Coordinates of N, CA, C and O in Angstrom, one line a residue:
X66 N 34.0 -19.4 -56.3 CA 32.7 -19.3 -55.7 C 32.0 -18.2 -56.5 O 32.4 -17.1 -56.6
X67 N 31.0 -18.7 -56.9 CA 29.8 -17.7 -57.7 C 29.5 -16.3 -57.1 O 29.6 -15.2 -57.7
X68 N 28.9 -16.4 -55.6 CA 28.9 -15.1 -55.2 C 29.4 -15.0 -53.9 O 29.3 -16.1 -53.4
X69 N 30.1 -13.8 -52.7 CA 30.6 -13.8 -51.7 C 29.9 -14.4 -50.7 O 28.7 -14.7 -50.9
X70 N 30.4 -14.7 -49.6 CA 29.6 -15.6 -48.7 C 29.5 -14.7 -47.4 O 30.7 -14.5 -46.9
X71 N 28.8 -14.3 -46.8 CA 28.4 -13.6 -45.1 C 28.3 -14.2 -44.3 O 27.2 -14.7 -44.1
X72 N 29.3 -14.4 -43.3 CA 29.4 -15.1 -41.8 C 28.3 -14.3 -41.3 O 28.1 -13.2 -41.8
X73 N 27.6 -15.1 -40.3 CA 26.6 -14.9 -39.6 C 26.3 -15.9 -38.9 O 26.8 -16.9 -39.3
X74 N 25.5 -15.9 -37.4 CA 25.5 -17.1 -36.4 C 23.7 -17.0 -36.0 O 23.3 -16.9 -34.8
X75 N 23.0 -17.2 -37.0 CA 21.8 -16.9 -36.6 C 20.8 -18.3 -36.8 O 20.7 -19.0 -37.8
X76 N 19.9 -18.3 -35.3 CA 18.6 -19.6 -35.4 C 17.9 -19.4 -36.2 O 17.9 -18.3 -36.9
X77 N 17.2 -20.5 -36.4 CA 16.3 -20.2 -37.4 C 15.7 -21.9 -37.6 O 16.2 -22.9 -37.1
X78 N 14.2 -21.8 -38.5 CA 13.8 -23.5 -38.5 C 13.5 -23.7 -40.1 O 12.8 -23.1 -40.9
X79 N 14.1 -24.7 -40.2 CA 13.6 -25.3 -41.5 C 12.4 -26.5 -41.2 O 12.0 -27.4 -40.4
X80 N 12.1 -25.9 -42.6 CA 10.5 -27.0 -42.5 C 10.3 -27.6 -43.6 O 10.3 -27.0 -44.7
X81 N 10.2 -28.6 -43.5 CA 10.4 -30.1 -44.5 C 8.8 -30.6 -44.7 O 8.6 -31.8 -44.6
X82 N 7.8 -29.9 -45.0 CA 6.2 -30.6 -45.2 C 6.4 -30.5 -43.7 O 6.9 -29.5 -43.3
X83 N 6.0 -31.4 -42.8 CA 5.3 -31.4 -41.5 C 6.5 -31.3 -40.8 O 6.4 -30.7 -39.7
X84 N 7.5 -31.8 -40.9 CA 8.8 -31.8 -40.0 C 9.4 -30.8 -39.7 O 9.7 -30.4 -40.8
X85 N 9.7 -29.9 -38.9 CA 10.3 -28.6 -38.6 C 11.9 -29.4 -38.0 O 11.8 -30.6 -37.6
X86 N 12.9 -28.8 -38.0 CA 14.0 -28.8 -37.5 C 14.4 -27.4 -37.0 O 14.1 -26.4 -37.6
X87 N 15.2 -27.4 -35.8 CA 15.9 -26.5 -35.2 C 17.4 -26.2 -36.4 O 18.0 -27.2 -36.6
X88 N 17.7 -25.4 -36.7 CA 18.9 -25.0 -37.5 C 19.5 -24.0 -37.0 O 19.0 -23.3 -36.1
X89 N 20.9 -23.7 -37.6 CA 21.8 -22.3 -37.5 C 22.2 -21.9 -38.6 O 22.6 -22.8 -39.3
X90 N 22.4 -21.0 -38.9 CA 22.8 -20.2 -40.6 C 24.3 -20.2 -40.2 O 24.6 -19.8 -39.1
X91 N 25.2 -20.7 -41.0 CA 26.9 -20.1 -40.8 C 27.2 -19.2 -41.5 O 28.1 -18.5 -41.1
X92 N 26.4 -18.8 -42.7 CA 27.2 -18.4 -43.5 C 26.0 -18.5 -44.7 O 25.3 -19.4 -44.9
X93 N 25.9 -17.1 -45.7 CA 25.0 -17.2 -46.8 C 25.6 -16.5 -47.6 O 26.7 -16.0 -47.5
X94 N 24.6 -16.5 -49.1 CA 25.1 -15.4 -50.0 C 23.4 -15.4 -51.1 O 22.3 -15.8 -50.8
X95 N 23.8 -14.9 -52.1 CA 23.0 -14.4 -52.5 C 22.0 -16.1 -53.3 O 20.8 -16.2 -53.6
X96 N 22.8 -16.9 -53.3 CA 21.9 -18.2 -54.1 C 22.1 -19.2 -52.4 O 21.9 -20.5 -52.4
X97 N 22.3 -18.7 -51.5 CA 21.6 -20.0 -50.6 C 22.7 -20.0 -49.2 O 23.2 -18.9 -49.0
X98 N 23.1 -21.0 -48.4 CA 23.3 -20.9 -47.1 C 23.7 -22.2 -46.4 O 23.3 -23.4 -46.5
X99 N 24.7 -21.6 -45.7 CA 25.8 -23.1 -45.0 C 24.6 -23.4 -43.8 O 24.5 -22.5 -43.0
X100 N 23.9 -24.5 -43.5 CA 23.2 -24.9 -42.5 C 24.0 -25.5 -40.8 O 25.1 -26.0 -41.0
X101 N 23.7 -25.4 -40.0 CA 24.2 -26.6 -39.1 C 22.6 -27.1 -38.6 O 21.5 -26.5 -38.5
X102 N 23.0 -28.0 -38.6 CA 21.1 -29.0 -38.3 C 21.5 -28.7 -36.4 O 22.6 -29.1 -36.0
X103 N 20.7 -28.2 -35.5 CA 21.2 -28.2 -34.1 C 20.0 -29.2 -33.4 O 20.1 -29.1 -32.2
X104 N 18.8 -30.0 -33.9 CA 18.2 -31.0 -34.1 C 17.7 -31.4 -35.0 O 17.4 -30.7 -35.9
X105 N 17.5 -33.2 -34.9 CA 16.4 -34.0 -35.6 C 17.7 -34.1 -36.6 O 18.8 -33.6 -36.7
X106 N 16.8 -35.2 -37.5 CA 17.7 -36.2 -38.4 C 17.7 -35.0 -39.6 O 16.7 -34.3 -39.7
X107 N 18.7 -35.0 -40.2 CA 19.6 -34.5 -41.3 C 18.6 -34.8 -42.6 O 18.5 -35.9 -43.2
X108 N 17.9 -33.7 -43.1 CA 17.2 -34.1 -44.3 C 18.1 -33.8 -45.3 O 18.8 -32.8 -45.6
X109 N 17.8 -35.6 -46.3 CA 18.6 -35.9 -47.5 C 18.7 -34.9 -48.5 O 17.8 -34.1 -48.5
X110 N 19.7 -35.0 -49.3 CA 19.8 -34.4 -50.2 C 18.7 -34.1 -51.4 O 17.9 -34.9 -51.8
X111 N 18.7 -33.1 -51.8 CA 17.2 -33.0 -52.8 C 15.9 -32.8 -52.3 O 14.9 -32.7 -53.1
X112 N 15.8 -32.9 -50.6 CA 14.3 -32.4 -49.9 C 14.6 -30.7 -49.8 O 15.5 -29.9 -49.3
X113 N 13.4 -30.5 -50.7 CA 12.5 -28.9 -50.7 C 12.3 -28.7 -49.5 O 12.3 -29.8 -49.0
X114 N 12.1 -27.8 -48.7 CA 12.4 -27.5 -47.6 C 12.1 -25.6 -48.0 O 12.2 -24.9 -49.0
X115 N 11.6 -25.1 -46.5 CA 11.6 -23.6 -46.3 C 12.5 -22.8 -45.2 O 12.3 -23.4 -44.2
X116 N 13.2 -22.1 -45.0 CA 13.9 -21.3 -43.9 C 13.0 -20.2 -43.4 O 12.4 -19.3 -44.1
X117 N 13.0 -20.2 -41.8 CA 12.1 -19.1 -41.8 C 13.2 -18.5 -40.5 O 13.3 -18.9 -39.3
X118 N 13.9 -17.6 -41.1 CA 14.4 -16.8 -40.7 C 14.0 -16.1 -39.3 O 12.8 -15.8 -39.1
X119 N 14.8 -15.8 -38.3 CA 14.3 -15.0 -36.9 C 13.6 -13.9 -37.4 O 12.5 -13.8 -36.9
X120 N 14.0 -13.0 -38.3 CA 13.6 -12.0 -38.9 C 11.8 -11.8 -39.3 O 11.0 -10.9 -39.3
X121 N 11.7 -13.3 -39.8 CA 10.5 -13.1 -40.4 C 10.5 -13.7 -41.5 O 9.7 -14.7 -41.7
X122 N 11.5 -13.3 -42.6 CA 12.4 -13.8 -43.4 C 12.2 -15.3 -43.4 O 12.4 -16.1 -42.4
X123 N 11.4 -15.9 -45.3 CA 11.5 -17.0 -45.3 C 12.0 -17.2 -46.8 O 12.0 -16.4 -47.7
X124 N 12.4 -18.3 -46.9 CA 13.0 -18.6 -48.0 C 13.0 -19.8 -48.7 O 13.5 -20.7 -48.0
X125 N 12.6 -20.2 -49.6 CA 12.5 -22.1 -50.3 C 13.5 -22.3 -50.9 O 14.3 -21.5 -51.4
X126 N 13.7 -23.5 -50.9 CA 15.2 -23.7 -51.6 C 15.1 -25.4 -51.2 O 14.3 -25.9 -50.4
X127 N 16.1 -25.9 -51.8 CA 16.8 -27.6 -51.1 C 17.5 -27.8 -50.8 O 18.4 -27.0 -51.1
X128 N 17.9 -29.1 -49.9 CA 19.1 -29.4 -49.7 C 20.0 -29.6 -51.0 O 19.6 -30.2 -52.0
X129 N 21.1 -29.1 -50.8 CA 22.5 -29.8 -51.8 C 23.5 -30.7 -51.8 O 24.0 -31.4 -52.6
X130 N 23.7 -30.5 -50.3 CA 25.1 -31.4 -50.2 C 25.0 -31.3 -48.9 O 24.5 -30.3 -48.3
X131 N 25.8 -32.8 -48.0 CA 25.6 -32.9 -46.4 C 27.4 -33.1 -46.2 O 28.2 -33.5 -47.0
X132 N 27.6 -32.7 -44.5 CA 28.5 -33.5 -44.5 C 29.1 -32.6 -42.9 O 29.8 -31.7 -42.5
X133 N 28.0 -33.9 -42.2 CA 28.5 -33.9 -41.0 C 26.6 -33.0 -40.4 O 25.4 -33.0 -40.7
X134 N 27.5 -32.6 -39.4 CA 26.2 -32.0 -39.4 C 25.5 -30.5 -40.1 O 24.5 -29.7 -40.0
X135 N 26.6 -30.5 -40.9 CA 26.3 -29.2 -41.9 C 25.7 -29.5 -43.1 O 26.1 -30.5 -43.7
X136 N 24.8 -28.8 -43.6 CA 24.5 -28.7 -45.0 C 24.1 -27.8 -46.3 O 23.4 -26.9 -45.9
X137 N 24.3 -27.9 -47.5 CA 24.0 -26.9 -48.0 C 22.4 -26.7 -48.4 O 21.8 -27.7 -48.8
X138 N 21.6 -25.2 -48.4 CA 20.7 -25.3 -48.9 C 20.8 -23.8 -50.1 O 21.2 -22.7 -49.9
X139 N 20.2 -24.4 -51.0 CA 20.2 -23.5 -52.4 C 18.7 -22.6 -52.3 O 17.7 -23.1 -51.9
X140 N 18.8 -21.4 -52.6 CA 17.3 -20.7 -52.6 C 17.0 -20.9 -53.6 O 17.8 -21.3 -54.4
X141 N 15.8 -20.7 -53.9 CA 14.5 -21.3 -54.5 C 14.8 -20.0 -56.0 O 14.6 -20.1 -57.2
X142 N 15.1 -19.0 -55.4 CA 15.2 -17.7 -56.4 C 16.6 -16.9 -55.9 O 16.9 -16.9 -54.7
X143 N 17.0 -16.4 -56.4 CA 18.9 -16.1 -56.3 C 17.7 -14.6 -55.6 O 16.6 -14.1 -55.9
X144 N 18.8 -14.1 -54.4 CA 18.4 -12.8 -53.7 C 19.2 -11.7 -54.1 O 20.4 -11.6 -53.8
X145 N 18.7 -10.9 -54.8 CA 19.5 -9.5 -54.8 C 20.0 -8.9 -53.6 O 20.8 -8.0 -53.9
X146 N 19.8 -9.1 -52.4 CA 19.7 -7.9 -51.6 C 19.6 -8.8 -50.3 O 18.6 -8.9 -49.7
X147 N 20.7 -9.5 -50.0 CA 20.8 -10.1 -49.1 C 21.1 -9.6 -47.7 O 21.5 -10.2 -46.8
X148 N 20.8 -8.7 -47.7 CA 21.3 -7.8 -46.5 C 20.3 -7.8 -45.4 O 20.4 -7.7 -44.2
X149 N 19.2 -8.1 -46.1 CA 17.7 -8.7 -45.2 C 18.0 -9.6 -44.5 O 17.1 -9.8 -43.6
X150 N 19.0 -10.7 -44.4 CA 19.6 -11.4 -43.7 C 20.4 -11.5 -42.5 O 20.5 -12.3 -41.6
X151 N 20.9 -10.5 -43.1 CA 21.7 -10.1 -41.4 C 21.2 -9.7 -40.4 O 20.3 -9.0 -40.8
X152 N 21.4 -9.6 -39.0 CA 21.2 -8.7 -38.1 C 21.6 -7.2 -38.4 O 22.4 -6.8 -39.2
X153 N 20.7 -6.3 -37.5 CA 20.7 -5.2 -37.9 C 22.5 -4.8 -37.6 O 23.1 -4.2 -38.5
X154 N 23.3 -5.2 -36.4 CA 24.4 -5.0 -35.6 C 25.4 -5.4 -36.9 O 26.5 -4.8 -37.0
X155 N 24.9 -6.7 -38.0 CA 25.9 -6.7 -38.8 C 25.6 -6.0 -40.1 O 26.2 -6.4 -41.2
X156 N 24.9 -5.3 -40.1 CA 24.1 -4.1 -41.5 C 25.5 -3.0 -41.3 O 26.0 -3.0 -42.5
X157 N 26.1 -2.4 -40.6 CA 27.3 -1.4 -40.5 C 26.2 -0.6 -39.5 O 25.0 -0.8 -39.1
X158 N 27.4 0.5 -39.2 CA 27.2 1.5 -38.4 C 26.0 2.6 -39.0 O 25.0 2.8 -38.4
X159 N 26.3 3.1 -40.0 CA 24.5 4.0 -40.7 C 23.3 3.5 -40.7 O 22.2 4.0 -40.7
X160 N 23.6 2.2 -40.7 CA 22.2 1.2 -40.7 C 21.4 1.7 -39.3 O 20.4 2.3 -38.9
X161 N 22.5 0.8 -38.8 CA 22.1 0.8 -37.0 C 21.8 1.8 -37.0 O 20.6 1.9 -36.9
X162 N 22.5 3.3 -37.1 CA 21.9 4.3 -37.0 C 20.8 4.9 -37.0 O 20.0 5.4 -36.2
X163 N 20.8 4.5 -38.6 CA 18.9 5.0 -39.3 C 17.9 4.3 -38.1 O 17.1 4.9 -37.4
X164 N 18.1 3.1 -38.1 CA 17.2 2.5 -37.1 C 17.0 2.7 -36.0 O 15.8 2.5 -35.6
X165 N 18.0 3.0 -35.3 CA 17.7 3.8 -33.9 C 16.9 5.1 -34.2 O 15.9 5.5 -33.6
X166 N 17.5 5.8 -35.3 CA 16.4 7.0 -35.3 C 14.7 7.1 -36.0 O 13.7 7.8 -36.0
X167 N 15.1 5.8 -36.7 CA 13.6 5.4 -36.6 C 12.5 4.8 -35.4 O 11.3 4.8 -35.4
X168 N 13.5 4.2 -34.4 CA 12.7 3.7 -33.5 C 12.4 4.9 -32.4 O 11.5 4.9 -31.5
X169 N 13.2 5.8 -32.7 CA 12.8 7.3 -31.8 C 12.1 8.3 -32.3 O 12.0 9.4 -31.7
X170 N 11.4 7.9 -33.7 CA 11.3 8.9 -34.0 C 11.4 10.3 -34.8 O 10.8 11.2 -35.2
X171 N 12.9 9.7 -34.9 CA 13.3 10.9 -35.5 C 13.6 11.3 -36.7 O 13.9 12.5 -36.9

């Protein structure tokens, strides 16, 4: 595998031109992300497509490969710094930190 992969269990919708689908992230890395489709029909291989992340976080890329109801989607531009992806809870303990002391203030 080209680069490590990050379990993660997060919603999120992909949008196909006018079609939105409900999705789940299993799993990413720095060039793209294990899908589960949690509605609507399974877009084919080779449909451009966007992720828009709970975060805010959006991302272009296509489908790659299907199988079942999982699929792969490739990013549009390889991410340095995939850590924007995770939840803050799976960032480590300093993270969480800083952020609590930014939300207080401190």
């Amino acid at each position: 595998r080209a680069s490590e992969r990050t379990p993660t269990e997060q919603h999120a919708r992909l949008q196909c031109g006018i079609i939105a689908y409900k999705i789940a992230i299993e799993d990413f890395s720095s060039g793209g992300c294990r899908v589960v489709l949690r509605q609507g029909l399974m877009p084919t291989i080779g449909t451009a497509a966007e992720i828009f992340f709970t975060s805010g976080i959006k991302h272009s890329g296509v489908v790659v490969w299907q199988s079942g109801i999982r699929f792969g989607f490739h990013f549009e531009t390889q991410q340095d710094d995939v850590s924007e992806l995770l939840f803050p809870e799976q960032r480590g303990s300093d993270f969480f930190r800083d952020l609590m002391r930014l939300q207080n203030g401190s």
